XYZ file of C-alpha atoms in Angstrom:
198
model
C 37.802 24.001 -28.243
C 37.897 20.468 -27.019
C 36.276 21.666 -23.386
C 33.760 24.262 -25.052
C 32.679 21.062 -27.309
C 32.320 18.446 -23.819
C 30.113 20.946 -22.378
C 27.956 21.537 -25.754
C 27.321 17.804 -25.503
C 26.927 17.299 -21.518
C 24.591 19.918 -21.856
C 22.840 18.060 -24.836
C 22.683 14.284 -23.005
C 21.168 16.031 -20.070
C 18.470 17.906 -21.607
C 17.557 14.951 -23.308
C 17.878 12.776 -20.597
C 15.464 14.987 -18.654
C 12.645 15.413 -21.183
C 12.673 11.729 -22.541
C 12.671 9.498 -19.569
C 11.164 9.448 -15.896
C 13.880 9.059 -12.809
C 16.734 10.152 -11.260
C 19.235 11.317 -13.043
C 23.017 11.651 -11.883
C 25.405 14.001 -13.731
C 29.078 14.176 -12.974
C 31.463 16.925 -14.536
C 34.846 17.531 -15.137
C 37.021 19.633 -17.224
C 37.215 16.776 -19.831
C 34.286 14.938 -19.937
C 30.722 14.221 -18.418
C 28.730 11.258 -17.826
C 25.193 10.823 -17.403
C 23.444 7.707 -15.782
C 20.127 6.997 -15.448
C 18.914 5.270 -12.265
C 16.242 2.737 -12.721
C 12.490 2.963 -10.575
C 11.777 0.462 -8.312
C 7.868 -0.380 -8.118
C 6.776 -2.416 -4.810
C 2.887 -3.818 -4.624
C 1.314 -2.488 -1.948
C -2.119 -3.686 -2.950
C -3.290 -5.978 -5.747
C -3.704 -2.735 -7.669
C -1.618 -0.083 -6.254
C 2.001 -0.319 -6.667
C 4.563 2.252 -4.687
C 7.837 4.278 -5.699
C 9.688 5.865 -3.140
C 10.398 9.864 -5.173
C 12.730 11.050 -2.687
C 13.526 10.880 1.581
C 15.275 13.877 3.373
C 16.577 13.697 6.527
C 17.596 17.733 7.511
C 19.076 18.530 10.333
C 17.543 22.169 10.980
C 18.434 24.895 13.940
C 15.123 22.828 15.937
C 16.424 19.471 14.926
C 15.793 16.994 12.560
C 13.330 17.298 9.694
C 12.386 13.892 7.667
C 10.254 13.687 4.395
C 8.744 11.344 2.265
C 7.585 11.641 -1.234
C 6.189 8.995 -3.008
C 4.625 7.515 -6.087
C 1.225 5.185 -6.178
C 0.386 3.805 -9.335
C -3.254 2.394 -9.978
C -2.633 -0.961 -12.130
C -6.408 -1.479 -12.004
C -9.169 -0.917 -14.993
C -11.400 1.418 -12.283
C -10.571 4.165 -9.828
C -9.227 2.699 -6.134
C -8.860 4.606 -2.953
C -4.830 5.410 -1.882
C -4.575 2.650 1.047
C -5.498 3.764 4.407
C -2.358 2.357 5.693
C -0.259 4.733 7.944
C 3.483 5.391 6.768
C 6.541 4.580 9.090
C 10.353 5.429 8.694
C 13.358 3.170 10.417
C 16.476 4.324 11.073
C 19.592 2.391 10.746
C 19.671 1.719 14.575
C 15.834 0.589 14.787
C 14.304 3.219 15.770
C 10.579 4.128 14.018
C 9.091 7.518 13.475
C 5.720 7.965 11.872
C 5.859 11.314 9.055
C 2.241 12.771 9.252
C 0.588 12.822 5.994
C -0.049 16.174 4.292
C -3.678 17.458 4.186
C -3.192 17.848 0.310
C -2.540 14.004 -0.380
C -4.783 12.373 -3.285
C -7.282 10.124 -1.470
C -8.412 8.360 -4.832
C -6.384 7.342 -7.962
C -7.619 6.802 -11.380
C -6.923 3.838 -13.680
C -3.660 3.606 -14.593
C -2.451 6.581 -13.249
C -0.043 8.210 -10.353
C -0.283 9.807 -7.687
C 2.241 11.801 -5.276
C 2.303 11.703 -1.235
C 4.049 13.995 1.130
C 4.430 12.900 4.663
C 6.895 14.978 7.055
C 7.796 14.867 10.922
C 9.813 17.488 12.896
C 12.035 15.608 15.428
C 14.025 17.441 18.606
C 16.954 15.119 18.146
C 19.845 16.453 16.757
C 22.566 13.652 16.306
C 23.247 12.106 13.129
C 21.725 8.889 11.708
C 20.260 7.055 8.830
C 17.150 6.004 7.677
C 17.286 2.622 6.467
C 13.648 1.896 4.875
C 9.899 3.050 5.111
C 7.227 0.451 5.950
C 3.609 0.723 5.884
C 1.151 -1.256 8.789
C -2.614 -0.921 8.315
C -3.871 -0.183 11.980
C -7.030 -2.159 13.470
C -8.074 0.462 16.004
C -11.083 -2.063 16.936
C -8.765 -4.454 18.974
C -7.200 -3.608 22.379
C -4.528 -3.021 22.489
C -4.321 -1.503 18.935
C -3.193 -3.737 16.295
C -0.469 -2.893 13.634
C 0.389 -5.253 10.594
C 3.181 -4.567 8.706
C 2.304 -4.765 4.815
C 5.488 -3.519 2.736
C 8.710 -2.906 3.872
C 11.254 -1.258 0.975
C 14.651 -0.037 1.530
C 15.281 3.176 0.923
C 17.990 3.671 -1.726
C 19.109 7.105 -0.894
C 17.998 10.117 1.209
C 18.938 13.626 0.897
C 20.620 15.205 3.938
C 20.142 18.828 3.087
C 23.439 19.597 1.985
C 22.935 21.007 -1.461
C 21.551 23.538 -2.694
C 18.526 24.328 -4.412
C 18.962 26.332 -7.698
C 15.229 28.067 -8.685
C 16.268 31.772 -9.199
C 16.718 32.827 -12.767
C 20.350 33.255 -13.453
C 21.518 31.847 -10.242
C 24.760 29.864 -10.730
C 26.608 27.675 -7.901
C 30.358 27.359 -7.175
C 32.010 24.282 -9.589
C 31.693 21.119 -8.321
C 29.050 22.173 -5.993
C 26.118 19.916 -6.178
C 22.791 21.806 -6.733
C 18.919 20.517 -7.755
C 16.898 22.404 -10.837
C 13.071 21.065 -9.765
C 12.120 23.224 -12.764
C 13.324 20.986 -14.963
C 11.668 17.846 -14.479
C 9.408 16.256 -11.988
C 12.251 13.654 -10.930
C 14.864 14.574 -8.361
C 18.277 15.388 -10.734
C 21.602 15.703 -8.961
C 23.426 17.800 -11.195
C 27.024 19.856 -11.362
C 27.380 23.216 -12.434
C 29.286 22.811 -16.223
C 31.082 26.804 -15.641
């Protein structure tokens, strides 16, 4: 009775969790209890009106190599709509090394007052050894000097990347083995790291 009750109530803190407040949200099980922690947004200014979240980072290895990608978060602080900042997106890696994720053809190119937008950036690399990324950085490119100029604008550390080692729950009914981590995107629009409860 005690077990069938922590589960009623893991199940209630995390449903609740989900709907009533934006981030990432961690939930740990075991067979006597469950605790839920909500991870706080970091906002960087990348403009005097735009301000940046970093959503989530993967870095996959896949049978070609290595895949990374970038979602993020630009919020319009400003009273008027504001282009997203032509600025070009770079990841580091732990041992210095930079890689430039292309942005997607589907990425906002405006943003309205006080509102968000999201931008996907990926790269497909033919390395396949391990390593970490250790933060993004963005440079705004002066392609009128010789040789090109790049100036860095924000650098932010990137607090966690995904290396494509759980799984992805989205069919109905689909369970996972315990302890397992798994992702439900249906759920929310924040990433959720999650353990099965049966």
């Amino acid at each position: 009775m005690k077990l069938q009750w922590n589960k009623t109530l893991a199940a209630v803190m995390l449903s609740a969790s989900l709907l009533a407040s934006p981030g990432s949200l961690t939930v740990m099980a075991s067979d006597e209890t469950a605790v839920v922690s909500q991870a706080a947004v970091t906002r960087y200014n990348l403009t005097d009106t735009v301000q940046v979240e970093i959503k989530s980072v993967i870095n996959e290895r896949t049978a070609n190599g290595t895949r990374i990608g970038v979602v993020v978060r630009l919020l319009n602080t400003g009273d008027r709509v504001t282009r997203v900042p032509e600025y070009a997106l770079r990841a580091r890696t732990s041992d210095g090394t930079d890689y430039t994720p292309r942005a997607s053809g589907a990425n906002a190119t405006q943003i309205q007052p006080q509102e968000k937008v999201e931008l996907t950036y990926i790269v497909m690399l033919d390395r396949k050894d391990d390593f970490k990324l250790s933060s993004l950085y963005w440079v705004d490119i002066d392609e009128f000097e010789y040789p090109i100029k790049e100036t860095t604008v924000l650098t932010v550390p990137i607090p966690g990347e995904w290396n494509g080692k759980q799984t992805s729950l989205t069919g109905e009914g689909q369970s996972a083995a315990w302890k397992q981590p798994f992702l439900i995107p249906v759920l929310s629009p924040y990433p959720a790291v999650l353990h099965h409860f049966n």
